[in-house]
Amino acid sequence: MEMPNVDPFTIAKKDRLITRLLQVLPDDAVIHEPEETRAYECDALTAYRCPPLAVVLPRTTDEVAAVLKICHDMEIPVVPRGSGTSLAGGALPTADSVILGVARMTDVLEVDYDDRIIRLQTGRTNLSVTGAVEADGFFYAPDPSSQLACAIAGNIGMNSGGAHCLKYGVTTNNLLGVTMVLMDGTVVEVGGAHMDAGGLDLLGVICGSEGQLGVVTEATLRILPKPEGARPVLMAFDDNETAGACVADIIKAGVLPVAIEFMDRPVIRATEAFAHAGYPDAEALLIVEVEGSEDEIDEQLEVIEKIARTHNPVELRRSTSSDESARIWLGRKSAFGAMGQINDYMCLDGTIPVSELPRILRGIGDLSAKYGLDVGNVFHAGDGNMHPLILFDANKPGDLELCENMGADILKLCVEVGGCLTGEHGVGVEKRELMGHQFNEGDMEAQLRVKDVFDPKWLLNPAKVFPLSVTESRRV
Amino acid sequence: MLKPESEEQLAEMVRSANGPLSVRGGGTRHVPGDGEALTTSGLTGITLYEPGALTLVARAGTPMAVVEKALAKEGQRLPFEPMDHRALLGTKGTPTIGGAVAMNVSGPRRVQAGACRDSLIGVRFVDGEGTVIKNGGRVMKNVTGYDLVKLVAGARGSLGVLSEVSFKVLPSAATSVSLLIEGLDVTRAVACMSMALASPYEVNGAAHVPVGLDGTPVTMIRIEGLEGSVTYRAAKLQALLSSFGTVVVERRSGREGGLGVEAGWAWIRDVKAFEGTDGDVWRVSARPSHAPDIVARAGAEAALLDWGGGLVWLRLPEGTDLRARLGDFGGHATRVRGTGPGALPPEPDALATLTSGIRARFDPRGLFNPMTGV
Ligand SMILES: Cc1cc2nc3c(=O)[nH]c(=O)nc-3n(C[C@H](O)[C@H](O)[C@H](O)COP(=O)(O)OP(=O)(O)OC[C@H]3O[C@@H](n4cnc5c(N)ncnc54)[C@H](O)[C@@H]3O)c2cc1C
């Protein structure tokens, strides 16, 4: 993968930069020794690494503004960072950039149960948002699998989703307001605790802008009352087509589950060997979860199982207790770990129209044969967000490239059938060069205009999201 | 009047325009500006509807009624319960799906299912240079590139002319029930609605009418779902809210003198309480707990609360400067009808710079509708 040429003039400014940063930040908030900056050389896309010029870890919005003002002045690129769990290289530094991490900004600023909101600093981890309100019966809905580690900052950066977003939506649907610092140090308040925008919906375009429009330091999030309970039903089928048809029928029936998760045979086998969840050895497996009181859950599962039976499942197992629920979820939750036991893997994230499921799974199978790499599929079936896991050997020369090429082919296929390159992980550096398959020049130009307005000098995370050739004339 | 029949024609008309355009959908709102009229009413038709994938794509000028009918046939609906403005504004015309998007029109179900912008998953539009731009698509999870879908929703046509819009839709509810409590003042009503919305019983409507049809204040809570579940939750909520007074459960047919569940919520959604009245109408978006204070300060002739108090409709004598009365309350006030001061809320300088920067880049020749409140 290509990264922009490093500007030697910027590197030469390092000493001056550190001196100026230390004038506005405490000593412990500026990291610049090479052995220490190394800790920030990558995010969860570990195939690509590059230590930054320096790292700053401010504690307040004012400190963030002071840092950005200096970098703006000195024309030094800045890469915002939450917890660094991006799978797309969104927080990957360049050698001439400053990493601005919000990990020390973790305070809860306000909780209001009457208005059902929480306001916090964005370095707080996703799970600890729920942690702050669950004793009072509330939760924060978007639940990426990385929720123990990832920060709200990165969730906003990537517009992250999770298993339960079929019912509750993704980050953007649960975000009411932000405090954000523009590259020139201007602090803006966008949205608040009210429910809609008075003018242009800037919040809507900020969410998911991958750290390219500003550094988000505080956020107001919608919190929800916890449901009384939740229980899944597990169903297994002889072929993927039938499982796909069953998903469509469930959705059409009028009960909206909180989650519909799909696993194919390679993943089922891997998780069985790894986690022993007691899954049947079938071609396709669905986990469908609904919420409510015990009786409400049974009422909904009744409807869902009736539909499932018309598709002749090889197994239909309703959970009747929290123990059984945990077992049903165990395999799904350990799917990534189980695949990781077999080999290194690359996790894709394209979305497809649900009706194209059988076609795309066949296409992935063909590509797997063509490239000679195994693939397992586990994904959020209700919304068509696929996660094909391509297995490869990182130590085998050429395997990573092979895997990347195969991944690109799968994503192109997703776009071809009416879907998109990424459903929740973001473009980052990983899918940057594929953007031309989904968007034409005009489509991309419209997006670049927005960045032109927020960051006229193109200093914020400049080498991400769009093909380098498209942004070249704009980047300094 | 310009009436493009295709996206290409629309793009061509914008490209060759040499003065401002006054863009409209089905003509249900007064479009400001005196440019050459351009209507999207020639761009009609549902281009894709997959009930099993919960997705619908339609050309922007498609009448709302056509979309709703197609959905109803499959037992589905638009999640955001779009308002019909005609009664409130005293206008005729045909509400279009693109008009709802341009205004981000969202009804009572906003509290649970989100606003129009939350269901919108893709747009195609023509910018001020006559370029066709697409963003988003037809899948409900998509983070590929910037989310211009949300930016365009509610932009009031100021960034471009919509040609096609895509939605995530939802199954309709098997059963809808209203819980009615009479006699609460605004403060108690907001407390009651907050308690209901903070319960696990999935309330998807919470409104307060200070002067009901029979003159008594009425607070309305709605729940929807499968029959057994609705019965269960209705009973739970009845018990939970009992400290606010007698909680009457209204089923489909409606209690005596009432409108019934569906018509009752449509009455809220369309602000029918203000139909045929004089004066300015304002729409205030605020933290629900601020609603009582807002109503008190506004000194309005009439008020209506939706979204658990997060949306306050106010009717005031013509020309009243409501913003001066409210002061800074963290939300915003938009004038929807009448002639009072500036319809759209003023923005702080830093935001105004961003907003005008974006507008200037999407509409460099200043062809499109100025941002207005109606
Ligand atoms: C095991 C695993 C499972 C995962 N599961 C899911 C999943 O289920 N769903 C899902 O959606 N994602 C998932 N992810 C991806 C990742 O966790 C999310 O993208 C997450 O939101 C990133 O958060 P972060 O705090 O780590 O952000 P980072 O990786 O630090 O940054 C992510 C992006 O946000 C930008 N950013 C960071 N902070 C700010 C800020 N303050 N202001 C502006 N921009 C900022 C960065 O520049 C970058 O572009 C998973 C990752 C892993 C490793």
PDB file of N, CA, C and O in Angstrom, chain A residues 114-145:
ATOM      1  N   ASP A 114     -34.287  11.958  32.639  1.00  0.00           N
ATOM      2  CA  ASP A 114     -35.545  12.516  32.150  1.00  0.00           C
ATOM      3  C   ASP A 114     -35.441  12.815  30.658  1.00  0.00           C
ATOM      4  O   ASP A 114     -36.375  12.585  29.896  1.00  0.00           O
ATOM      5  N   ASP A 115     -34.292  13.353  30.262  1.00  0.00           N
ATOM      6  CA  ASP A 115     -34.085  13.651  28.841  1.00  0.00           C
ATOM      7  C   ASP A 115     -33.406  12.502  28.104  1.00  0.00           C
ATOM      8  O   ASP A 115     -33.178  12.569  26.903  1.00  0.00           O
ATOM      9  N   ARG A 116     -33.037  11.465  28.848  1.00  0.00           N
ATOM     10  CA  ARG A 116     -32.420  10.260  28.301  1.00  0.00           C
ATOM     11  C   ARG A 116     -31.166  10.549  27.475  1.00  0.00           C
ATOM     12  O   ARG A 116     -31.041  10.141  26.331  1.00  0.00           O
ATOM     13  N   ILE A 117     -30.248  11.305  28.090  1.00  0.00           N
ATOM     14  CA  ILE A 117     -28.998  11.623  27.418  1.00  0.00           C
ATOM     15  C   ILE A 117     -27.804  11.470  28.371  1.00  0.00           C
ATOM     16  O   ILE A 117     -27.963  11.550  29.596  1.00  0.00           O
ATOM     17  N   ILE A 118     -26.654  11.257  27.766  1.00  0.00           N
ATOM     18  CA  ILE A 118     -25.405  11.319  28.519  1.00  0.00           C
ATOM     19  C   ILE A 118     -24.450  12.206  27.722  1.00  0.00           C
ATOM     20  O   ILE A 118     -24.402  12.142  26.496  1.00  0.00           O
ATOM     21  N   ARG A 119     -23.726  13.078  28.439  1.00  0.00           N
ATOM     22  CA  ARG A 119     -22.718  13.900  27.771  1.00  0.00           C
ATOM     23  C   ARG A 119     -21.373  13.516  28.362  1.00  0.00           C
ATOM     24  O   ARG A 119     -21.238  13.379  29.583  1.00  0.00           O
ATOM     25  N   LEU A 120     -20.396  13.300  27.509  1.00  0.00           N
ATOM     26  CA  LEU A 120     -19.125  12.799  27.999  1.00  0.00           C
ATOM     27  C   LEU A 120     -17.969  13.260  27.125  1.00  0.00           C
ATOM     28  O   LEU A 120     -18.170  13.796  26.044  1.00  0.00           O
ATOM     29  N   GLN A 121     -16.763  13.055  27.640  1.00  0.00           N
ATOM     30  CA  GLN A 121     -15.577  13.255  26.820  1.00  0.00           C
ATOM     31  C   GLN A 121     -15.400  12.005  25.959  1.00  0.00           C
ATOM     32  O   GLN A 121     -15.651  10.887  26.422  1.00  0.00           O
ATOM     33  N   THR A 122     -14.911  12.203  24.750  1.00  0.00           N
ATOM     34  CA  THR A 122     -15.008  11.114  23.767  1.00  0.00           C
ATOM     35  C   THR A 122     -13.953  10.020  23.917  1.00  0.00           C
ATOM     36  O   THR A 122     -14.026   9.008  23.226  1.00  0.00           O
ATOM     37  N   GLY A 123     -12.985  10.201  24.814  1.00  0.00           N
ATOM     38  CA  GLY A 123     -12.003   9.137  25.007  1.00  0.00           C
ATOM     39  C   GLY A 123     -12.582   7.964  25.787  1.00  0.00           C
ATOM     40  O   GLY A 123     -11.968   6.899  25.894  1.00  0.00           O
ATOM     41  N   ARG A 124     -13.753   8.149  26.340  1.00  0.00           N
ATOM     42  CA  ARG A 124     -14.395   7.091  27.123  1.00  0.00           C
ATOM     43  C   ARG A 124     -14.717   5.899  26.228  1.00  0.00           C
ATOM     44  O   ARG A 124     -15.152   6.065  25.096  1.00  0.00           O
ATOM     45  N   THR A 125     -14.508   4.690  26.760  1.00  0.00           N
ATOM     46  CA  THR A 125     -14.771   3.507  25.936  1.00  0.00           C
ATOM     47  C   THR A 125     -16.273   3.277  25.799  1.00  0.00           C
ATOM     48  O   THR A 125     -17.069   3.666  26.657  1.00  0.00           O
ATOM     49  N   ASN A 126     -16.624   2.627  24.715  1.00  0.00           N
ATOM     50  CA  ASN A 126     -18.029   2.357  24.408  1.00  0.00           C
ATOM     51  C   ASN A 126     -18.723   1.628  25.561  1.00  0.00           C
ATOM     52  O   ASN A 126     -19.792   2.035  26.025  1.00  0.00           O
ATOM     53  N   LEU A 127     -18.097   0.553  26.058  1.00  0.00           N
ATOM     54  CA  LEU A 127     -18.750  -0.243  27.094  1.00  0.00           C
ATOM     55  C   LEU A 127     -18.927   0.543  28.390  1.00  0.00           C
ATOM     56  O   LEU A 127     -19.915   0.376  29.106  1.00  0.00           O
ATOM     57  N   SER A 128     -17.993   1.441  28.679  1.00  0.00           N
ATOM     58  CA  SER A 128     -18.092   2.171  29.944  1.00  0.00           C
ATOM     59  C   SER A 128     -19.121   3.297  29.863  1.00  0.00           C
ATOM     60  O   SER A 128     -19.425   3.919  30.879  1.00  0.00           O
ATOM     61  N   VAL A 129     -19.657   3.564  28.687  1.00  0.00           N
ATOM     62  CA  VAL A 129     -20.803   4.479  28.605  1.00  0.00           C
ATOM     63  C   VAL A 129     -22.005   3.768  29.213  1.00  0.00           C
ATOM     64  O   VAL A 129     -22.681   4.278  30.105  1.00  0.00           O
ATOM     65  N   THR A 130     -22.246   2.547  28.741  1.00  0.00           N
ATOM     66  CA  THR A 130     -23.303   1.745  29.357  1.00  0.00           C
ATOM     67  C   THR A 130     -22.992   1.540  30.841  1.00  0.00           C
ATOM     68  O   THR A 130     -23.885   1.623  31.686  1.00  0.00           O
ATOM     69  N   GLY A 131     -21.715   1.323  31.148  1.00  0.00           N
ATOM     70  CA  GLY A 131     -21.315   1.128  32.543  1.00  0.00           C
ATOM     71  C   GLY A 131     -21.744   2.269  33.444  1.00  0.00           C
ATOM     72  O   GLY A 131     -22.094   2.064  34.608  1.00  0.00           O
ATOM     73  N   ALA A 132     -21.761   3.480  32.899  1.00  0.00           N
ATOM     74  CA  ALA A 132     -22.094   4.656  33.713  1.00  0.00           C
ATOM     75  C   ALA A 132     -23.588   4.763  34.006  1.00  0.00           C
ATOM     76  O   ALA A 132     -23.992   5.488  34.907  1.00  0.00           O
ATOM     77  N   VAL A 133     -24.419   4.064  33.236  1.00  0.00           N
ATOM     78  CA  VAL A 133     -25.868   4.241  33.401  1.00  0.00           C
ATOM     79  C   VAL A 133     -26.628   2.952  33.679  1.00  0.00           C
ATOM     80  O   VAL A 133     -27.826   2.979  33.963  1.00  0.00           O
ATOM     81  N   GLU A 134     -25.948   1.809  33.623  1.00  0.00           N
ATOM     82  CA  GLU A 134     -26.712   0.553  33.690  1.00  0.00           C
ATOM     83  C   GLU A 134     -27.295   0.272  35.075  1.00  0.00           C
ATOM     84  O   GLU A 134     -28.337  -0.356  35.182  1.00  0.00           O
ATOM     85  N   ALA A 135     -26.644   0.790  36.100  1.00  0.00           N
ATOM     86  CA  ALA A 135     -27.195   0.577  37.435  1.00  0.00           C
ATOM     87  C   ALA A 135     -28.577   1.222  37.548  1.00  0.00           C
ATOM     88  O   ALA A 135     -29.410   0.805  38.350  1.00  0.00           O
ATOM     89  N   ASP A 136     -28.821   2.222  36.740  1.00  0.00           N
ATOM     90  CA  ASP A 136     -30.126   2.884  36.755  1.00  0.00           C
ATOM     91  C   ASP A 136     -31.054   2.365  35.658  1.00  0.00           C
ATOM     92  O   ASP A 136     -32.062   2.989  35.351  1.00  0.00           O
ATOM     93  N   GLY A 137     -30.677   1.252  35.055  1.00  0.00           N
ATOM     94  CA  GLY A 137     -31.575   0.611  34.090  1.00  0.00           C
ATOM     95  C   GLY A 137     -31.473   1.132  32.671  1.00  0.00           C
ATOM     96  O   GLY A 137     -32.375   0.919  31.863  1.00  0.00           O
ATOM     97  N   PHE A 138     -30.381   1.811  32.336  1.00  0.00           N
ATOM     98  CA  PHE A 138     -30.226   2.341  30.977  1.00  0.00           C
ATOM     99  C   PHE A 138     -29.024   1.705  30.275  1.00  0.00           C
ATOM    100  O   PHE A 138     -28.185   1.066  30.898  1.00  0.00           O
ATOM    101  N   PHE A 139     -28.948   1.901  28.962  1.00  0.00           N
ATOM    102  CA  PHE A 139     -27.764   1.460  28.210  1.00  0.00           C
ATOM    103  C   PHE A 139     -27.567   2.330  26.988  1.00  0.00           C
ATOM    104  O   PHE A 139     -28.461   3.058  26.569  1.00  0.00           O
ATOM    105  N   TYR A 140     -26.348   2.254  26.429  1.00  0.00           N
ATOM    106  CA  TYR A 140     -26.043   2.927  25.175  1.00  0.00           C
ATOM    107  C   TYR A 140     -26.068   1.859  24.088  1.00  0.00           C
ATOM    108  O   TYR A 140     -25.369   0.844  24.190  1.00  0.00           O
ATOM    109  N   ALA A 141     -26.880   2.058  23.055  1.00  0.00           N
ATOM    110  CA  ALA A 141     -27.229   0.953  22.166  1.00  0.00           C
ATOM    111  C   ALA A 141     -26.137   0.460  21.204  1.00  0.00           C
ATOM    112  O   ALA A 141     -25.928  -0.743  21.107  1.00  0.00           O
ATOM    113  N   PRO A 142     -25.437   1.328  20.469  1.00  0.00           N
ATOM    114  CA  PRO A 142     -24.478   0.771  19.498  1.00  0.00           C
ATOM    115  C   PRO A 142     -23.404  -0.067  20.201  1.00  0.00           C
ATOM    116  O   PRO A 142     -22.776   0.410  21.155  1.00  0.00           O
ATOM    117  N   ASP A 143     -23.227  -1.305  19.764  1.00  0.00           N
ATOM    118  CA  ASP A 143     -22.371  -2.242  20.494  1.00  0.00           C
ATOM    119  C   ASP A 143     -21.377  -2.961  19.589  1.00  0.00           C
ATOM    120  O   ASP A 143     -21.506  -4.155  19.337  1.00  0.00           O
ATOM    121  N   PRO A 144     -20.372  -2.232  19.078  1.00  0.00           N
ATOM    122  CA  PRO A 144     -19.350  -2.926  18.284  1.00  0.00           C
ATOM    123  C   PRO A 144     -18.706  -4.038  19.100  1.00  0.00           C
ATOM    124  O   PRO A 144     -18.613  -3.929  20.331  1.00  0.00           O
ATOM    125  N   SER A 145     -18.279  -5.118  18.438  1.00  0.00           N
ATOM    126  CA  SER A 145     -17.668  -6.246  19.166  1.00  0.00           C
ATOM    127  C   SER A 145     -16.439  -5.790  19.936  1.00  0.00           C
ATOM    128  O   SER A 145     -16.039  -6.429  20.903  1.00  0.00           O
TER     129      SER A 145
END
